[in-house]
Coordinates of C-alpha atoms in Angstrom, one line a residue:
Chain A
X15 CA 17.3 -13.3 -2.6
X16 CA 15.2 -15.9 -0.8
X17 CA 12.1 -15.3 1.3
X18 CA 14.1 -15.2 4.5
X19 CA 16.7 -12.7 3.4
X20 CA 14.0 -10.4 1.9
X21 CA 12.1 -10.8 5.2
X22 CA 15.1 -9.7 7.1
X23 CA 15.4 -6.7 4.8
X24 CA 11.7 -5.9 5.4
X25 CA 12.3 -6.1 9.1
X26 CA 15.0 -3.4 8.8
X27 CA 12.7 -1.2 6.7
X28 CA 9.8 -1.7 9.1
X29 CA 12.0 -0.7 12.1
X30 CA 13.2 2.4 10.3
X31 CA 9.6 3.5 9.6
X32 CA 8.5 2.6 13.2
X33 CA 11.3 4.5 14.8
X34 CA 10.6 7.6 12.6
X35 CA 6.9 7.7 13.5
X36 CA 6.8 9.8 16.7
X37 CA 3.2 8.9 17.6
X38 CA 3.8 5.2 17.4
X39 CA 6.9 5.5 19.6
X40 CA 5.1 7.5 22.2
X41 CA 1.7 5.8 22.4
X42 CA 2.6 2.3 21.5
X43 CA 6.2 1.9 22.8
X44 CA 6.4 4.1 25.9
X45 CA 2.8 3.8 27.0
X46 CA 3.2 0.8 29.4
X47 CA 6.3 2.4 30.9
X48 CA 4.6 5.7 31.5
X49 CA 1.6 3.9 33.0
X50 CA 3.8 1.9 35.3
X51 CA 5.5 5.0 36.5
X52 CA 2.2 6.9 36.9
X53 CA 0.4 4.1 38.8
X54 CA 3.4 3.5 41.1
X55 CA 3.4 7.1 42.1
X56 CA -0.3 7.4 42.5
X57 CA -1.0 4.2 44.3
X58 CA 2.4 3.9 46.1
X59 CA 0.9 4.6 49.6
X60 CA -1.6 1.8 49.4
X61 CA 1.2 -0.8 49.4
X62 CA 3.1 0.3 52.6
X63 CA 1.2 -2.0 55.0
X64 CA -0.8 -5.2 55.1
X65 CA -0.4 -8.3 53.0
X66 CA 1.4 -6.6 50.1
X67 CA 4.0 -5.0 52.3
X68 CA 4.6 -8.3 54.1
X69 CA 5.1 -10.1 50.8
X70 CA 7.4 -7.4 49.5
X71 CA 4.9 -6.3 46.8
X72 CA 5.2 -2.5 46.1
X73 CA 2.9 -0.7 43.8
X74 CA 5.4 -0.9 40.9
X75 CA 5.7 -4.7 41.4
X76 CA 1.9 -5.0 41.6
X77 CA 1.4 -3.2 38.3
X78 CA 4.4 -4.6 36.4
X79 CA 2.7 -7.8 35.1
X80 CA -0.3 -5.9 33.9
X81 CA 1.9 -3.4 32.1
X82 CA 4.0 -6.2 30.6
X83 CA 0.8 -7.8 29.3
X84 CA -0.6 -4.5 27.9
X85 CA 2.7 -4.0 26.2
X86 CA 2.5 -7.4 24.5
X87 CA -0.9 -6.5 23.2
X88 CA 0.0 -2.9 22.1
X89 CA 3.2 -3.8 20.2
X90 CA 1.7 -6.9 18.6
X91 CA -2.1 -6.6 18.1
X92 CA -2.5 -2.8 18.0
X93 CA 0.6 -2.0 15.9
X94 CA -0.3 -4.8 13.4
X95 CA -4.0 -4.0 13.0
X96 CA -3.3 -0.3 12.5
X97 CA -0.2 -0.6 10.3
X98 CA -1.6 -3.3 8.0
X99 CA -5.0 -1.5 7.6
X100 CA -3.1 1.7 6.8
X101 CA -0.8 0.0 4.3
X102 CA -3.8 -1.6 2.6
X103 CA -5.6 1.7 2.4
X104 CA -2.7 3.8 1.1
X105 CA -1.6 1.3 -1.5
X106 CA 1.6 0.1 0.2
X107 CA 0.5 -3.5 0.1
X108 CA -0.4 -3.2 -3.6
X109 CA 3.0 -1.7 -4.3
X110 CA 4.7 -4.6 -2.5
X111 CA 2.4 -7.1 -4.3
X112 CA 3.6 -5.6 -7.7
X113 CA 7.2 -6.8 -7.0
X114 CA 8.5 -10.4 -6.9
X115 CA 8.6 -10.2 -3.1
X116 CA 7.4 -13.5 -1.7
X117 CA 4.3 -12.8 0.5
X118 CA 5.9 -14.6 3.4
X119 CA 8.7 -12.0 3.4
X120 CA 6.1 -9.3 4.2
X121 CA 4.8 -11.2 7.2
X122 CA 8.4 -12.1 8.4
X123 CA 9.1 -8.3 8.3
X124 CA 6.1 -7.6 10.5
X125 CA 7.0 -10.4 12.9
X126 CA 10.6 -9.1 13.0
X127 CA 9.3 -5.6 13.8
X128 CA 7.0 -6.9 16.6
X129 CA 9.7 -9.1 18.1
X130 CA 12.3 -6.3 18.3
X131 CA 9.9 -3.6 19.5
X132 CA 8.2 -5.7 22.1
X133 CA 11.5 -7.1 23.5
X134 CA 12.9 -3.6 23.7
X135 CA 9.8 -2.3 25.3
X136 CA 9.9 -5.1 27.9
X137 CA 13.5 -4.5 28.6
X138 CA 12.8 -0.8 29.2
X139 CA 9.9 -1.7 31.5
X140 CA 12.1 -4.0 33.6
X141 CA 14.8 -1.4 33.7
X142 CA 12.5 1.3 35.0
X143 CA 10.8 -1.1 37.4
X144 CA 14.2 -2.2 38.8
X145 CA 16.1 1.1 38.8
X146 CA 13.5 3.7 39.4
X147 CA 11.1 1.8 41.7
X148 CA 13.4 -0.9 43.2
X149 CA 11.3 -3.9 42.2
X150 CA 12.9 -7.2 43.0
X151 CA 13.0 -9.2 39.8
X152 CA 12.7 -13.0 39.8
X153 CA 16.0 -15.0 39.9
X154 CA 14.4 -18.4 39.4
X155 CA 15.1 -19.6 35.8
X156 CA 11.8 -21.5 35.9
X157 CA 10.0 -18.1 36.1
X158 CA 11.9 -16.7 33.2
X159 CA 11.0 -19.8 31.2
X160 CA 7.3 -19.1 32.0
X161 CA 7.9 -15.6 30.9
X162 CA 9.5 -16.7 27.6
X163 CA 6.6 -18.9 26.5
X164 CA 3.8 -16.5 27.6
X165 CA 5.6 -13.7 25.8
X166 CA 6.2 -15.7 22.6
X167 CA 2.7 -17.1 22.4
X168 CA 1.2 -13.7 23.3
X169 CA 3.3 -11.8 20.8
X170 CA 2.7 -14.4 18.0
X171 CA -1.0 -14.5 18.6
X172 CA -1.3 -10.8 18.8
X173 CA 0.6 -10.3 15.6
X174 CA -1.6 -12.7 13.5
X175 CA -4.8 -11.6 15.2
X176 CA -3.8 -8.0 14.5
X177 CA -3.2 -8.7 10.8
X178 CA -6.5 -10.5 10.6
X179 CA -8.3 -7.8 12.5
X180 CA -7.0 -5.1 10.0
X181 CA -9.4 -6.6 7.4
X182 CA -12.3 -5.4 9.5
X183 CA -11.7 -1.8 8.6
X184 CA -13.0 -0.4 5.4
X185 CA -10.4 2.4 5.6
X186 CA -7.4 3.5 7.5
X187 CA -9.5 6.1 9.3
X188 CA -11.9 3.5 10.6
X189 CA -9.2 1.2 12.1
X190 CA -8.3 3.7 14.9
X191 CA -11.7 3.5 16.6
X192 CA -12.1 -0.2 15.7
X193 CA -8.8 -1.0 17.6
X194 CA -8.6 1.5 20.5
X195 CA -12.1 0.9 22.0
X196 CA -12.0 -2.9 22.2
X197 CA -8.4 -3.0 23.4
X198 CA -9.1 -0.4 26.1
X199 CA -12.1 -2.4 27.3
X200 CA -10.1 -5.6 27.2
X201 CA -7.3 -4.0 29.3
X202 CA -9.8 -2.9 32.0
X203 CA -11.5 -6.3 32.3
X204 CA -8.4 -8.5 31.9
X205 CA -6.6 -7.3 35.1
X206 CA -4.2 -5.0 33.5
X207 CA -5.1 -1.9 35.5
X208 CA -7.1 -3.4 38.4
X209 CA -6.7 -6.6 40.4
X210 CA -8.5 -9.2 38.4
X211 CA -10.0 -10.6 41.6
X212 CA -12.0 -7.4 42.2
X213 CA -14.0 -7.8 39.0
X214 CA -17.6 -9.3 39.1
X215 CA -17.7 -13.0 38.2
X216 CA -19.6 -12.6 34.9
X217 CA -17.0 -10.1 33.7
X218 CA -14.2 -12.5 34.6
X219 CA -15.9 -15.1 32.5
X220 CA -16.1 -12.7 29.6
X221 CA -12.4 -11.7 30.0
X222 CA -11.4 -15.4 30.1
X223 CA -12.5 -15.9 26.5
X224 CA -9.8 -13.4 25.3
X225 CA -6.1 -13.9 25.4
X226 CA -5.1 -10.8 27.3
X227 CA -6.5 -12.1 30.6
X228 CA -4.3 -15.2 30.2
X229 CA -1.2 -13.2 29.2
X230 CA -1.7 -11.0 32.3
X231 CA -2.2 -14.0 34.5
X232 CA 1.0 -15.6 33.1
X233 CA 2.9 -12.4 33.8
X234 CA 1.6 -12.4 37.4
X235 CA 3.0 -15.9 37.8
X236 CA 6.4 -14.5 36.8
X237 CA 6.5 -11.5 39.0
X238 CA 4.2 -12.1 42.0
X239 CA 5.0 -14.1 45.1
X240 CA 4.1 -17.8 44.7
X241 CA 1.4 -17.7 47.4
X242 CA -0.5 -15.0 45.5
X243 CA -1.8 -17.6 43.1
X244 CA -4.6 -18.3 45.7
X245 CA -6.1 -15.0 44.6
X246 CA -6.5 -16.2 41.0
X247 CA -9.9 -17.5 39.7
X248 CA -8.9 -21.1 40.0
X249 CA -6.7 -20.6 43.0
X250 CA -3.6 -21.4 40.9
X251 CA -1.6 -19.9 38.0
X252 CA -3.2 -22.4 35.6
X253 CA -0.2 -22.6 33.3
X254 CA -1.6 -25.5 31.3
X255 CA -4.9 -23.7 30.5
X256 CA -3.0 -20.4 29.7
X257 CA -0.9 -22.2 27.1
X258 CA -4.0 -23.9 25.7
X259 CA -5.9 -20.7 25.3
X260 CA -3.0 -18.8 23.8
X261 CA -2.2 -21.5 21.3
X262 CA -5.9 -21.7 20.4
X263 CA -6.0 -18.0 19.6
X264 CA -2.8 -18.2 17.7
X265 CA -4.2 -21.0 15.5
X266 CA -7.4 -19.1 15.0
X267 CA -5.5 -16.0 14.1
X268 CA -3.5 -17.9 11.5
X269 CA -6.6 -19.4 10.0
X270 CA -8.3 -15.9 9.8
X271 CA -5.2 -14.4 8.2
X272 CA -5.1 -17.1 5.5
X273 CA -8.8 -16.6 4.8
X274 CA -9.2 -12.8 5.0
X275 CA -5.8 -11.3 4.0
X276 CA -6.1 -9.0 1.0
X277 CA -3.4 -7.0 -0.8
X278 CA -5.8 -4.4 -2.1
X279 CA -8.7 -2.5 -0.8
X280 CA -12.2 -3.9 -0.6
X281 CA -14.1 -3.8 -4.0
X282 CA -11.0 -4.1 -6.1
X283 CA -11.1 -7.7 -7.2
Chain B
X9 CA 6.6 -11.3 -30.9
X10 CA 3.5 -10.5 -28.8
X11 CA 4.0 -9.1 -25.3
X12 CA 0.4 -8.8 -24.5
X13 CA -2.5 -10.7 -26.1
X14 CA -6.1 -10.1 -25.1
X15 CA -9.1 -12.1 -26.6
X16 CA -12.7 -11.5 -25.7
X17 CA -11.9 -10.0 -22.3
X18 CA -15.0 -9.4 -20.2
X19 CA -15.3 -7.9 -16.7
X20 CA -18.6 -7.0 -15.1
X21 CA -19.4 -5.0 -11.9
X22 CA -23.0 -5.8 -11.0
X23 CA -25.0 -4.9 -14.1
X24 CA -22.2 -2.8 -15.7
X25 CA -19.9 -4.4 -18.3
X26 CA -16.7 -2.5 -17.6
X27 CA -14.9 -4.5 -20.2
X28 CA -17.1 -5.9 -22.9
X29 CA -15.3 -8.3 -25.3
X30 CA -12.0 -6.5 -25.7
X31 CA -9.4 -7.9 -28.3
X32 CA -5.9 -6.4 -28.4
X33 CA -2.4 -7.4 -29.2
X34 CA 0.7 -5.4 -28.1
X35 CA 4.0 -6.2 -29.7
X36 CA 7.3 -6.6 -27.8
X37 CA 9.3 -3.4 -27.8
X38 CA 6.2 -1.3 -28.6
X39 CA 5.0 1.8 -26.7
X40 CA 1.3 1.5 -26.7
X41 CA -1.1 4.1 -25.4
X42 CA -4.6 3.2 -24.2
X43 CA -7.0 6.1 -24.4
X44 CA -10.6 6.5 -23.3
X45 CA -12.9 8.5 -21.1
X46 CA -13.3 7.9 -17.4
X47 CA -15.2 4.6 -16.9
X48 CA -14.2 3.3 -20.3
X49 CA -12.6 0.3 -18.8
X50 CA -8.9 1.4 -19.1
X51 CA -7.9 0.9 -15.5
X52 CA -9.9 -2.3 -15.2
X53 CA -8.2 -3.7 -18.3
X54 CA -4.7 -2.7 -17.1
X55 CA -5.3 -4.1 -13.6
X56 CA -6.3 -7.4 -15.1
X57 CA -3.1 -7.4 -17.2
X58 CA -1.1 -6.6 -14.0
X59 CA -2.7 -9.5 -12.1
X60 CA -4.5 -7.3 -9.6
X61 CA -8.0 -8.2 -10.8
X62 CA -9.9 -11.3 -11.8
X63 CA -11.7 -11.4 -15.2
X64 CA -15.1 -12.9 -15.9
X65 CA -14.3 -14.2 -19.4
X66 CA -11.8 -14.2 -22.2
X67 CA -8.1 -15.1 -22.7
X68 CA -5.3 -13.0 -21.5
X69 CA -1.6 -13.6 -22.0
X70 CA 1.1 -11.2 -20.7
X71 CA 4.7 -12.2 -21.5
X72 CA 3.4 -15.7 -22.2
X73 CA 1.6 -16.2 -18.9
X74 CA -1.8 -15.7 -17.5
X75 CA -1.6 -12.8 -15.0
X76 CA -4.4 -14.3 -12.9
X77 CA -1.9 -17.1 -12.1
X78 CA 1.2 -14.9 -11.9
X79 CA 4.2 -16.1 -9.9
X80 CA 7.4 -14.5 -8.7
X81 CA 9.3 -15.3 -12.0
X82 CA 6.6 -13.5 -13.9
X83 CA 6.6 -10.5 -11.5
X84 CA 10.3 -10.3 -11.9
X85 CA 9.9 -9.4 -15.6
X86 CA 7.1 -6.8 -15.1
X87 CA 7.3 -3.2 -13.8
X88 CA 4.3 -1.5 -12.5
X89 CA 4.2 2.3 -12.0
X90 CA 1.5 2.7 -9.4
X91 CA -0.2 5.9 -8.2
X92 CA 1.8 7.6 -5.5
X93 CA 1.1 6.5 -2.0
X94 CA 1.7 8.1 1.4
X95 CA 2.9 4.8 2.8
X96 CA 6.5 5.7 1.8
X97 CA 6.6 9.0 3.6
X98 CA 8.9 8.0 6.4
X99 CA 11.6 6.5 4.1
X100 CA 14.0 8.1 1.6
X101 CA 14.0 7.3 -2.1
X102 CA 17.3 5.5 -1.8
X103 CA 16.0 3.3 1.1
X104 CA 12.9 2.2 -0.7
X105 CA 14.7 1.7 -4.1
X106 CA 17.4 -0.4 -2.4
X107 CA 14.8 -2.5 -0.6
X108 CA 12.7 -3.0 -3.7
X109 CA 15.7 -3.9 -5.8
X110 CA 16.4 -6.8 -3.4
X111 CA 13.2 -8.5 -4.5
X112 CA 14.3 -8.7 -8.2
X113 CA 16.7 -11.2 -9.7
X114 CA 18.8 -8.8 -11.8
X115 CA 17.9 -5.2 -10.7
X116 CA 19.4 -2.0 -12.0
X117 CA 21.9 -0.2 -9.8
X118 CA 20.1 2.1 -7.4
X119 CA 22.4 5.0 -8.3
X120 CA 21.6 4.6 -12.0
X121 CA 17.8 4.7 -11.3
X122 CA 18.1 7.7 -9.0
X123 CA 20.0 9.5 -11.8
X124 CA 17.6 8.3 -14.5
X125 CA 14.6 9.8 -12.7
X126 CA 16.5 12.9 -11.7
X127 CA 16.3 12.5 -8.0
X128 CA 20.0 12.8 -7.1
X129 CA 19.4 15.8 -4.9
X130 CA 16.5 14.2 -3.0
X131 CA 17.8 10.6 -2.8
X132 CA 18.5 10.9 0.9
X133 CA 15.6 13.1 1.9
X134 CA 12.4 11.9 3.4
X135 CA 9.8 11.1 0.7
X136 CA 7.2 13.1 2.7
X137 CA 9.1 16.3 1.6
X138 CA 9.1 15.5 -2.2
X139 CA 6.9 17.5 -4.6
X140 CA 4.2 15.7 -6.6
X141 CA 6.4 15.5 -9.7
X142 CA 9.3 14.1 -7.7
X143 CA 7.1 11.5 -6.1
X144 CA 5.9 10.5 -9.5
X145 CA 9.4 10.1 -10.7
X146 CA 10.2 7.9 -7.7
X147 CA 7.1 5.8 -8.7
X148 CA 8.7 5.4 -12.1
X149 CA 12.0 4.5 -10.5
X150 CA 10.3 1.8 -8.4
X151 CA 8.6 0.5 -11.6
X152 CA 11.9 0.1 -13.5
X153 CA 14.4 -0.8 -10.7
X154 CA 13.9 -4.5 -11.5
X155 CA 15.0 -4.1 -15.2
X156 CA 11.5 -5.1 -16.5
X157 CA 10.7 -6.2 -20.0
X158 CA 7.3 -4.7 -19.8
X159 CA 6.3 -1.6 -17.9
X160 CA 2.7 -0.5 -17.1
X161 CA 2.3 3.3 -16.7
X162 CA -1.1 4.5 -15.5
X163 CA -1.6 8.2 -16.1
X164 CA 2.1 9.0 -15.4
X165 CA 2.2 12.8 -15.8
X166 CA -1.1 13.9 -14.2
X167 CA -0.3 17.0 -12.2
X168 CA 3.1 17.7 -13.8
X169 CA 4.2 21.1 -14.9
X170 CA 5.1 21.4 -18.7
X171 CA 8.8 21.1 -18.1
X172 CA 8.4 18.1 -15.8
X173 CA 6.3 16.4 -18.5
X174 CA 9.0 17.0 -21.2
X175 CA 11.6 15.5 -18.9
X176 CA 9.4 12.6 -18.1
X177 CA 8.8 11.9 -21.8
X178 CA 12.6 11.8 -22.3
X179 CA 12.8 9.1 -19.5
X180 CA 10.1 7.0 -21.2
X181 CA 11.8 7.3 -24.6
X182 CA 15.0 6.1 -23.1
X183 CA 13.3 3.0 -21.7
X184 CA 11.7 2.4 -25.1
X185 CA 15.0 2.8 -26.8
X186 CA 16.4 0.0 -24.6
X187 CA 13.6 -2.3 -26.0
X188 CA 11.2 -2.1 -23.0
X189 CA 7.6 -2.7 -23.9
X190 CA 5.4 0.0 -22.5
X191 CA 1.7 0.1 -21.9
X192 CA 0.6 3.6 -21.1
X193 CA -2.8 5.0 -20.1
X194 CA -3.3 8.7 -20.3
X195 CA -5.8 11.5 -20.6
X196 CA -3.3 13.7 -22.5
X197 CA -3.5 13.3 -26.2
X198 CA -0.3 15.2 -26.8
X199 CA 1.4 12.7 -24.5
X200 CA 0.1 9.8 -26.5
X201 CA 1.2 11.4 -29.8
X202 CA 4.7 12.1 -28.4
X203 CA 5.4 8.7 -27.0
X204 CA 3.2 6.0 -28.5
X205 CA 3.9 3.8 -31.6
X206 CA 0.2 2.9 -31.6
X207 CA -2.8 4.1 -29.7
X208 CA -6.0 2.3 -28.9
X209 CA -9.2 4.1 -28.0
X210 CA -11.7 2.3 -25.8
X211 CA -15.1 3.4 -24.6
X212 CA -17.8 1.4 -22.8
X213 CA -15.3 -1.5 -22.5
X214 CA -14.8 -1.9 -26.3
X215 CA -12.0 -1.0 -28.7
X216 CA -13.2 1.8 -31.0
X217 CA -10.1 2.5 -32.9
X218 CA -6.5 1.2 -33.2
X219 CA -3.8 2.8 -35.2
X220 CA -0.7 5.0 -35.2
X221 CA -1.2 8.4 -33.7
X222 CA -0.9 10.0 -37.2
X223 CA -3.5 7.7 -38.8
X224 CA -6.0 7.2 -36.0
X225 CA -9.6 7.4 -37.2
X226 CA -8.5 8.3 -40.7
X227 CA -6.9 11.4 -39.4
X228 CA -4.2 11.6 -42.1
X229 CA -6.7 11.7 -45.0
X230 CA -9.2 14.0 -43.4
X231 CA -9.8 17.5 -45.0
X232 CA -7.6 20.4 -43.8
X233 CA -9.1 23.6 -42.6
X234 CA -7.7 26.9 -44.1
X235 CA -8.6 30.2 -42.6
X236 CA -7.5 33.7 -43.5
X237 CA -8.7 37.3 -42.9
X238 CA -9.9 39.5 -45.8
X239 CA -10.0 43.2 -45.0
X240 CA -13.2 43.8 -46.9
X241 CA -15.2 40.6 -46.2
X242 CA -13.8 39.4 -42.8
X243 CA -12.6 35.9 -41.8
X244 CA -12.9 33.0 -44.2
X245 CA -12.8 29.3 -43.4
X246 CA -12.6 26.7 -46.0
X247 CA -12.3 22.9 -45.8
X248 CA -10.3 21.3 -48.5
X249 CA -8.5 18.1 -49.4
X250 CA -6.1 20.1 -51.4
X251 CA -4.8 22.9 -49.1
X252 CA -1.6 23.5 -51.0
X253 CA -3.6 24.4 -54.1
X254 CA -5.9 26.7 -52.2
X255 CA -3.0 28.5 -50.5
X256 CA -1.2 29.0 -53.8
X257 CA -4.4 30.5 -55.3
X258 CA -4.7 32.8 -52.2
X259 CA -1.1 33.9 -52.5
X260 CA -1.7 35.0 -56.1
X261 CA -4.9 36.8 -55.0
X262 CA -3.2 38.8 -52.2
X263 CA 0.0 39.3 -54.1
X264 CA 2.2 37.5 -51.5
X265 CA 1.3 37.2 -47.9
X266 CA -2.2 35.9 -47.1
X267 CA -3.4 37.9 -44.0
X268 CA -3.6 35.7 -40.8
X269 CA -3.3 32.4 -42.8
X270 CA -3.8 29.2 -40.8
X271 CA -3.8 25.7 -42.3
X272 CA -4.8 23.0 -39.8
X273 CA -5.5 19.3 -39.8
X274 CA -7.6 17.7 -37.1
X275 CA -5.4 17.2 -34.0
X276 CA -5.3 13.8 -32.3
X277 CA -7.6 15.4 -29.7
X278 CA -10.2 16.4 -32.3
X279 CA -10.1 12.8 -33.7
X280 CA -10.3 11.3 -30.3
X281 CA -13.3 13.5 -29.2
X282 CA -15.1 12.6 -32.4
X283 CA -14.5 8.9 -31.8
X284 CA -15.7 8.9 -28.3
X285 CA -18.6 11.4 -28.7
X286 CA -21.3 8.7 -29.2
X287 CA -20.2 7.0 -25.9
X288 CA -19.9 10.0 -23.6
X289 CA -22.9 10.8 -21.4
X290 CA -24.6 7.5 -22.0
X291 CA -23.6 4.5 -19.9
X292 CA -20.0 5.8 -19.5
X293 CA -20.3 7.5 -16.1
X294 CA -17.2 6.8 -14.1
X295 CA -17.7 3.6 -12.2
X296 CA -16.8 3.4 -8.5
X297 CA -13.8 1.1 -9.2
X298 CA -12.1 3.6 -11.4
X299 CA -12.2 6.5 -9.0
X300 CA -8.6 7.2 -8.1
X301 CA -7.7 6.2 -4.6

């Protein structure tokens, strides 16, 4: 079989394992949906009058872009960093390396897993937002085009950065803390849980270095009313800069992967 | 035909020479057992042959290729039985065997391998629920699914009960009968004696002895030990190169049965322990890299 066919087979194996891991399904897959439901119920009353109400922004619509952005990061970066570190630690990578499987097939399998899970997660998120909370979804194809490239760049970058980040951990046990703490901080400072505009300026500058802020901003441009872009840092959606930052992180992630990826644990070559 | 050829192999970790100028040839179709205490350099040597570790000096050829520059075609001809890992817990034996088979050019049929390793009843159960012995048999199944010409077996029966070990030996003999070259490392001397055509003993990264199990370390020509119990004078022990003559003489003396007669030759284990004795306790502490994961 060629690398592509084996990669497809790897995707199916990865999906089987993912779906059988209850913790992953609950914390990674359902987390954004649960948070959206929770926030919509808790903060629902704050959106019944004023600007938000006039522009038709309910609590669910307000939090939807942030949850979509968080979902992209969880299913790509977090899943990858944790699973690759675990597989390196428990010998799964070494086992794969012992077969004639082309290395590319392993990565294709991971990409396949992330694409399927993140698309399914996003579909569920939209479904809940629309059916349970009555959020008006955009009908303009231009907005969905924006969604498509933000989503693809976000997921691709998260995947390669997650694989590269997995090498930071000396063991599978260490990777949990190494991943959860930074991603949680990043979610708080990138406008996932709070309005980004409410953050102090210096924190906005810090967040702007990382991709999550740009993914969240891109998602806001998909789901928020057009005039809300005045509340952004630059007073606009900044699509050009968003694409630039996300591509830069993707390239950096690829370079780091190529330089740091190991099939065996540290101290074994 | 030589399956594996090693010349002047050296691997150092810091100041420790884990492998210190090793020379060894393993013939095609041979079952070869590599013995040695922990830290002797066994695992390091095997991992270099498998293409998992770099070497510092020496020439290595495995199936005609340098494992340090191994490619897919070479991997297609090799089977590696790795230590069990928890990474497969969520799959079933059939699922992982099927997926692994797809990476090889001419794999064995999954059902054949499942039967060969005796996992028919567990083929569709989660691997998490398999016993240690069943997992190890799955590891072997994964190692042979690609129809390899050469199989590496690293301490294959550690943790097996006696019956499971016998079954496992049968499986290995079957592979050997098909002409598969097998390189085995083990701590069990009876295992080496049962399975191997030749054994090599290494300590401190060097080859100490190399022979058939029966002849290792001059074992075949060593003196036999004869012991018996005399009612008047107690237990007697005599070392002799002519045990038959001694036993005949004793039989005449006791008019038939000699009380509690035992005639023994040094076991492979005795010979092995004598060979490695000078190397144990000095500079052969287990090195970090050989601690099982």
